[in-house]
């Protein structure tokens, strides 16, 4: 055992933090929404009043074969296929193949997507992570079976994840283009950055944490190890910070939100255990925050109306999403 | 030729209306957004002020194998598959199969969707319909090839389709549970219904037209001929009404928005030709407007903030969407 | 408990027969081939000598959307999609979309298949059935995880299932067009039919059992309850008959080989437990034996060279196959 | 224009050879089998007599995610997914999810494949290549539309591609481990190699041409540019050699059968045009000939019974296949 490992936090610390931040039972034994419960209708009304310029910003990377996936966890980039295209309209075979030979003037095109639900800009459902045979609110892991999640599926949030969005732009605050892979974002960083930006973060907020890693990939012209390799991200001590502020959801511009390598050599993605399984926090990954960051910086305002409801895919443990910030 | 066919409108009328309503070139020769251009940032600001109760309503049907598709046009219902589930977490084979044998405490679940993009609640892209070898703004149909739409794909609207939403609840206005299959909604119906509801419809609005057909299917407990069979819907004369009001988008709770059988025996879905190809109107189908209709009726208010950006699927001729009304 | 259930065989009988027919360990603790071991190279040489006319008969139903599946067990009919088609060759967009804009005269077409491996004419792998947490040869069921079967996958048989084929044409022997749904084929029936046909069945043979149910479906013009509903098929007492003769594989023209409803009200598909899990018998389903039956009848010969190696799909628990009889 | 290009053959030569080798109309205007017509039943009888040892060799590479594809032409490696696995049997959730909650002792596993039909060991259908808007036998390219090939689909060969197989082992004949990328195999090479091996090649034969490139990839431990990059393969002058001998099918162990770069800088894959479109020759690619080559070398015999019927995928322009040599 090296000195580093001796001092590194492990499963003991993860359990401790998880216990402190746990929301199991907080909204009743049947709850499947977790911290999304922190958003009250009145928060949505307030958030709507943050719309000043009326500009809409999309926070999703393109959904196509050029995404970041390289096969890890069986994830591949989305596959888009045409069922019938404009060529068939021109040659008129669409009439033969899709209209039963009856030419009624119209020609349509159709398409299809094969999409690993964790492949791009996405929400993790509260059924996405299992710890010690349990998912959020104590449901047995076996509720997530071959036909999908019977509990905590992403469809439960179909009319949620709308409210006040706050961006914390860590690299800009630090005066850099991006944080380095492996660079930890601490609770203190989050607080200081917010203060520096002149924005408060509180109950029911949807927090977007920019590390700039997407920008780094773009400047390199390739994804490299973006999917699962070293990344900047939040550290263990942010769990309490998130819990105390009663945030509704947290998203970032990296593959996995957390700093990689993790601070816990023996526990992979410890915050997924703490935040998703115990806190019941909805987590967003691979959000494109670049245009939003520029916009916020120019306006000097880091709050906005955020709208990012998932697709209501029955039983899904995640959902692609095109989240928008309306500034 | 029967008397009915003699009197029925045909391709001549369709061409005439299309010419009158055409927006080709209106926003320049490179435009790919069509009537979404009608929404100005200031409209979004105004729309945000319509949020009164802060309640969020989802307008999407569930995305799963129980959808309405029966194979027409090669469309099938979405197929949801697990890549790794909670069972693998319990038996711990997830460690063997997905973590390279290294047990670092966490266990994740992942999933995948195979989804015809026209199978459920969806936006039709402006590349979805071809008429006489052209798509909206005059682009050649061949821009929609085997790799998808190079022009007018749905991803162009990634930061759009947010603004003032207006619901017209036709059956409630008529005092019925739903309109009958084959029942035409005329321009006059739309105007009278709006007046009766005390709501004005104008430039940049996203109009939701309720026929109640989803309710009828639910009361029967089956989809029946919902996908492509007889349906209530808007008639030919609504094209001018929509054009004059400069609506940004129109959606309905039926498979194809238009009345079926069409009023034009020789032209299938004539309004798809007029509205999508010539007007450049983004059309939504299979929207679930039931909860929204009840809510609007109770509140006596039929306007709200609407947010329904598509997924930015590169080259796609449509997109699944979970549109929301924030009331 | 009703009188019928009192008398019906149950799990006790299944266990008893399974124990008697078990081949666990027979070919060593690492065996993954089961009764395919019964085929010796010399048998293949002998089988080759059965080729008299040189006619090749395909025993597979078409692989397309018109197959028998109706959604049971998550199985759907195969989905065939074009990646690029002849229309793209005619409009020449294939050059733009697939050849990087360089026209080098050629134009290709490509396609894709989405195929549940149990959807049509297929071999069940020895990993397809689990009984009391074990698969064939005693491997733990957990060897079949999220990434497929690490043991007993169908790819193990990639150079097998070639040898002497024998057809037993039950309905012809009984002078009928087809056996009725629910009609049991007993061990005695098999023996008598073979005798009547003048053919012996023995070690290493691949036995094809015709019930005529495919013919019945065709005469009705629809699949009806073919996939999982009442069907003629072999009964419990055929297990010993198969074991004693040391058959290599058994296939039939029904969805599930066994008679349905099963003779064991409390055990579904008991022969799958006995034959696949304990005997290690490779089972074929949905084989089209109609043309073969006519050919054998005309020739008065019911033996032939059979070739039906599976696709070597790594980790698969089944494989589509186009089995052929060379007569 | 460089000296090389001046001398290089071009579309003129391709057209000339194609005209000389054309079989359009040879077997009637409705023919969809091309040179597979060269195989007579008596050939199959003769081929069966070539079975001496009874050993069966599989000529397919594994069908899985580790295949050679890198995205060219939209081709990706096969994706294998479990619908229900052994974990679900162990946790018994399979009873809940797939058996309607009724535990009848059995637990099954099921799986699914997403497979580009040109991704691995495969037959090209006679509808796979278009030249000047025509496919084999003169059918218009538009018969290959969005729903697949209405003419010349691979399913037409469902009871074919069985007969005498002959292996020509070019690298062994040349005393090398493999031919180099870019190395041309000429008609003379084929003849000399056959003579050296003591085997005649003639009407109705299925010819397997080994270049050793698969061996080279394996020795490097990676596919590298196997899919579409430089490769050894047959040159232009082999077309006449194949035509004169009236071969039924030709397959090789490379991605595209032909030498790459092609001898015709201005025509990509010229033999695909000549052989598939005009000769109507069924072509096999990515065949694994390594074990067969060793076996033939040891036995000093290069002929065998070959069985490689395609899957009868309706409308498909190609098919995965597990071809076998029975020696």
PDB file of N, CA and C in Angstrom, chain B residues 279-321:
ATOM      1  N   UNK B 279     -45.031  26.583 -46.924  1.00  0.00           N
ATOM      2  CA  UNK B 279     -45.039  27.609 -45.875  1.00  0.00           C
ATOM      3  C   UNK B 279     -43.800  27.497 -44.987  1.00  0.00           C
ATOM      4  N   UNK B 280     -43.217  26.292 -44.935  1.00  0.00           N
ATOM      5  CA  UNK B 280     -42.069  26.115 -44.036  1.00  0.00           C
ATOM      6  C   UNK B 280     -42.490  26.063 -42.577  1.00  0.00           C
ATOM      7  N   UNK B 281     -43.675  25.482 -42.346  1.00  0.00           N
ATOM      8  CA  UNK B 281     -44.226  25.415 -40.988  1.00  0.00           C
ATOM      9  C   UNK B 281     -43.781  24.121 -40.295  1.00  0.00           C
ATOM     10  N   UNK B 282     -43.296  24.248 -39.093  1.00  0.00           N
ATOM     11  CA  UNK B 282     -42.942  23.071 -38.307  1.00  0.00           C
ATOM     12  C   UNK B 282     -44.214  22.503 -37.702  1.00  0.00           C
ATOM     13  N   UNK B 283     -44.418  21.210 -37.938  1.00  0.00           N
ATOM     14  CA  UNK B 283     -45.657  20.550 -37.550  1.00  0.00           C
ATOM     15  C   UNK B 283     -45.396  19.510 -36.463  1.00  0.00           C
ATOM     16  N   UNK B 284     -46.258  19.506 -35.459  1.00  0.00           N
ATOM     17  CA  UNK B 284     -46.140  18.509 -34.385  1.00  0.00           C
ATOM     18  C   UNK B 284     -47.310  17.551 -34.424  1.00  0.00           C
ATOM     19  N   UNK B 285     -47.020  16.270 -34.142  1.00  0.00           N
ATOM     20  CA  UNK B 285     -48.075  15.255 -34.191  1.00  0.00           C
ATOM     21  C   UNK B 285     -48.034  14.383 -32.948  1.00  0.00           C
ATOM     22  N   UNK B 286     -49.178  13.758 -32.677  1.00  0.00           N
ATOM     23  CA  UNK B 286     -49.314  12.843 -31.543  1.00  0.00           C
ATOM     24  C   UNK B 286     -48.963  13.546 -30.231  1.00  0.00           C
ATOM     25  N   UNK B 287     -49.332  14.807 -30.117  1.00  0.00           N
ATOM     26  CA  UNK B 287     -49.166  15.535 -28.843  1.00  0.00           C
ATOM     27  C   UNK B 287     -50.301  15.115 -27.902  1.00  0.00           C
ATOM     28  N   UNK B 288     -49.963  14.913 -26.661  1.00  0.00           N
ATOM     29  CA  UNK B 288     -50.979  14.573 -25.668  1.00  0.00           C
ATOM     30  C   UNK B 288     -51.452  15.865 -25.006  1.00  0.00           C
ATOM     31  N   UNK B 289     -52.648  16.288 -25.389  1.00  0.00           N
ATOM     32  CA  UNK B 289     -53.148  17.589 -24.931  1.00  0.00           C
ATOM     33  C   UNK B 289     -54.233  17.454 -23.868  1.00  0.00           C
ATOM     34  N   UNK B 290     -54.415  16.244 -23.354  1.00  0.00           N
ATOM     35  CA  UNK B 290     -55.541  16.017 -22.439  1.00  0.00           C
ATOM     36  C   UNK B 290     -55.397  16.760 -21.114  1.00  0.00           C
ATOM     37  N   UNK B 291     -54.253  16.590 -20.459  1.00  0.00           N
ATOM     38  CA  UNK B 291     -54.071  17.245 -19.164  1.00  0.00           C
ATOM     39  C   UNK B 291     -54.041  18.764 -19.341  1.00  0.00           C
ATOM     40  N   UNK B 292     -53.420  19.186 -20.402  1.00  0.00           N
ATOM     41  CA  UNK B 292     -53.348  20.628 -20.670  1.00  0.00           C
ATOM     42  C   UNK B 292     -54.746  21.208 -20.874  1.00  0.00           C
ATOM     43  N   UNK B 293     -55.565  20.462 -21.598  1.00  0.00           N
ATOM     44  CA  UNK B 293     -56.927  20.956 -21.875  1.00  0.00           C
ATOM     45  C   UNK B 293     -57.710  21.105 -20.573  1.00  0.00           C
ATOM     46  N   UNK B 294     -57.593  20.128 -19.705  1.00  0.00           N
ATOM     47  CA  UNK B 294     -58.289  20.220 -18.414  1.00  0.00           C
ATOM     48  C   UNK B 294     -57.779  21.418 -17.619  1.00  0.00           C
ATOM     49  N   UNK B 295     -56.481  21.576 -17.642  1.00  0.00           N
ATOM     50  CA  UNK B 295     -55.875  22.660 -16.873  1.00  0.00           C
ATOM     51  C   UNK B 295     -56.307  24.017 -17.404  1.00  0.00           C
ATOM     52  N   UNK B 296     -56.276  24.165 -18.721  1.00  0.00           N
ATOM     53  CA  UNK B 296     -56.681  25.439 -19.319  1.00  0.00           C
ATOM     54  C   UNK B 296     -58.147  25.730 -19.019  1.00  0.00           C
ATOM     55  N   UNK B 297     -58.948  24.696 -19.129  1.00  0.00           N
ATOM     56  CA  UNK B 297     -60.375  24.871 -18.899  1.00  0.00           C
ATOM     57  C   UNK B 297     -60.632  25.349 -17.468  1.00  0.00           C
ATOM     58  N   UNK B 298     -59.959  24.690 -16.516  1.00  0.00           N
ATOM     59  CA  UNK B 298     -60.146  25.065 -15.115  1.00  0.00           C
ATOM     60  C   UNK B 298     -59.684  26.496 -14.852  1.00  0.00           C
ATOM     61  N   UNK B 299     -58.568  26.860 -15.494  1.00  0.00           N
ATOM     62  CA  UNK B 299     -58.021  28.194 -15.245  1.00  0.00           C
ATOM     63  C   UNK B 299     -58.716  29.247 -16.102  1.00  0.00           C
ATOM     64  N   UNK B 300     -59.413  28.789 -17.130  1.00  0.00           N
ATOM     65  CA  UNK B 300     -60.017  29.764 -18.048  1.00  0.00           C
ATOM     66  C   UNK B 300     -58.966  30.522 -18.845  1.00  0.00           C
ATOM     67  N   UNK B 301     -57.788  29.945 -18.966  1.00  0.00           N
ATOM     68  CA  UNK B 301     -56.694  30.594 -19.713  1.00  0.00           C
ATOM     69  C   UNK B 301     -56.112  29.583 -20.682  1.00  0.00           C
ATOM     70  N   UNK B 302     -55.968  29.973 -21.923  1.00  0.00           N
ATOM     71  CA  UNK B 302     -55.520  29.039 -22.952  1.00  0.00           C
ATOM     72  C   UNK B 302     -54.170  29.419 -23.545  1.00  0.00           C
ATOM     73  N   UNK B 303     -53.438  30.238 -22.848  1.00  0.00           N
ATOM     74  CA  UNK B 303     -52.096  30.611 -23.314  1.00  0.00           C
ATOM     75  C   UNK B 303     -51.082  30.292 -22.221  1.00  0.00           C
ATOM     76  N   UNK B 304     -49.849  30.043 -22.620  1.00  0.00           N
ATOM     77  CA  UNK B 304     -48.838  29.565 -21.661  1.00  0.00           C
ATOM     78  C   UNK B 304     -47.472  29.675 -22.325  1.00  0.00           C
ATOM     79  N   UNK B 305     -46.450  29.470 -21.513  1.00  0.00           N
ATOM     80  CA  UNK B 305     -45.102  29.373 -22.072  1.00  0.00           C
ATOM     81  C   UNK B 305     -44.926  27.953 -22.590  1.00  0.00           C
ATOM     82  N   UNK B 306     -44.586  27.852 -23.853  1.00  0.00           N
ATOM     83  CA  UNK B 306     -44.389  26.536 -24.469  1.00  0.00           C
ATOM     84  C   UNK B 306     -42.900  26.337 -24.726  1.00  0.00           C
ATOM     85  N   UNK B 307     -42.389  25.144 -24.356  1.00  0.00           N
ATOM     86  CA  UNK B 307     -40.986  24.823 -24.641  1.00  0.00           C
ATOM     87  C   UNK B 307     -40.910  23.424 -25.240  1.00  0.00           C
ATOM     88  N   UNK B 308     -40.477  23.343 -26.486  1.00  0.00           N
ATOM     89  CA  UNK B 308     -40.414  22.036 -27.151  1.00  0.00           C
ATOM     90  C   UNK B 308     -39.292  21.962 -28.155  1.00  0.00           C
ATOM     91  N   UNK B 309     -38.055  22.279 -27.753  1.00  0.00           N
ATOM     92  CA  UNK B 309     -36.959  22.167 -28.717  1.00  0.00           C
ATOM     93  C   UNK B 309     -36.748  20.704 -29.096  1.00  0.00           C
ATOM     94  N   UNK B 310     -36.443  20.430 -30.353  1.00  0.00           N
ATOM     95  CA  UNK B 310     -36.208  19.037 -30.764  1.00  0.00           C
ATOM     96  C   UNK B 310     -34.847  18.565 -30.258  1.00  0.00           C
ATOM     97  N   UNK B 311     -34.603  17.274 -30.323  1.00  0.00           N
ATOM     98  CA  UNK B 311     -33.248  16.759 -30.109  1.00  0.00           C
ATOM     99  C   UNK B 311     -32.423  17.167 -31.329  1.00  0.00           C
ATOM    100  N   UNK B 312     -31.187  17.588 -31.118  1.00  0.00           N
ATOM    101  CA  UNK B 312     -30.370  18.007 -32.272  1.00  0.00           C
ATOM    102  C   UNK B 312     -29.746  16.813 -32.986  1.00  0.00           C
ATOM    103  N   UNK B 313     -30.591  16.007 -33.608  1.00  0.00           N
ATOM    104  CA  UNK B 313     -30.124  14.813 -34.320  1.00  0.00           C
ATOM    105  C   UNK B 313     -29.678  15.243 -35.716  1.00  0.00           C
ATOM    106  N   UNK B 314     -28.398  15.166 -35.953  1.00  0.00           N
ATOM    107  CA  UNK B 314     -27.849  15.643 -37.223  1.00  0.00           C
ATOM    108  C   UNK B 314     -28.497  14.917 -38.401  1.00  0.00           C
ATOM    109  N   UNK B 315     -29.006  15.683 -39.337  1.00  0.00           N
ATOM    110  CA  UNK B 315     -29.576  15.110 -40.550  1.00  0.00           C
ATOM    111  C   UNK B 315     -30.963  14.524 -40.412  1.00  0.00           C
ATOM    112  N   UNK B 316     -31.562  14.636 -39.235  1.00  0.00           N
ATOM    113  CA  UNK B 316     -32.857  13.982 -39.019  1.00  0.00           C
ATOM    114  C   UNK B 316     -34.005  14.742 -39.658  1.00  0.00           C
ATOM    115  N   UNK B 317     -34.971  13.999 -40.157  1.00  0.00           N
ATOM    116  CA  UNK B 317     -36.162  14.596 -40.754  1.00  0.00           C
ATOM    117  C   UNK B 317     -37.311  14.685 -39.757  1.00  0.00           C
ATOM    118  N   UNK B 318     -37.009  14.442 -38.512  1.00  0.00           N
ATOM    119  CA  UNK B 318     -37.983  14.554 -37.446  1.00  0.00           C
ATOM    120  C   UNK B 318     -37.289  14.323 -36.139  1.00  0.00           C
ATOM    121  N   UNK B 319     -38.012  14.574 -35.053  1.00  0.00           N
ATOM    122  CA  UNK B 319     -37.421  14.330 -33.738  1.00  0.00           C
ATOM    123  C   UNK B 319     -38.506  14.010 -32.743  1.00  0.00           C
ATOM    124  N   UNK B 320     -38.239  13.039 -31.874  1.00  0.00           N
ATOM    125  CA  UNK B 320     -39.135  12.858 -30.737  1.00  0.00           C
ATOM    126  C   UNK B 320     -38.969  14.081 -29.845  1.00  0.00           C
ATOM    127  N   UNK B 321     -39.988  14.394 -29.096  1.00  0.00           N
ATOM    128  CA  UNK B 321     -39.914  15.580 -28.239  1.00  0.00           C
ATOM    129  C   UNK B 321     -40.836  15.378 -27.043  1.00  0.00           C
TER     130      UNK B 321
END
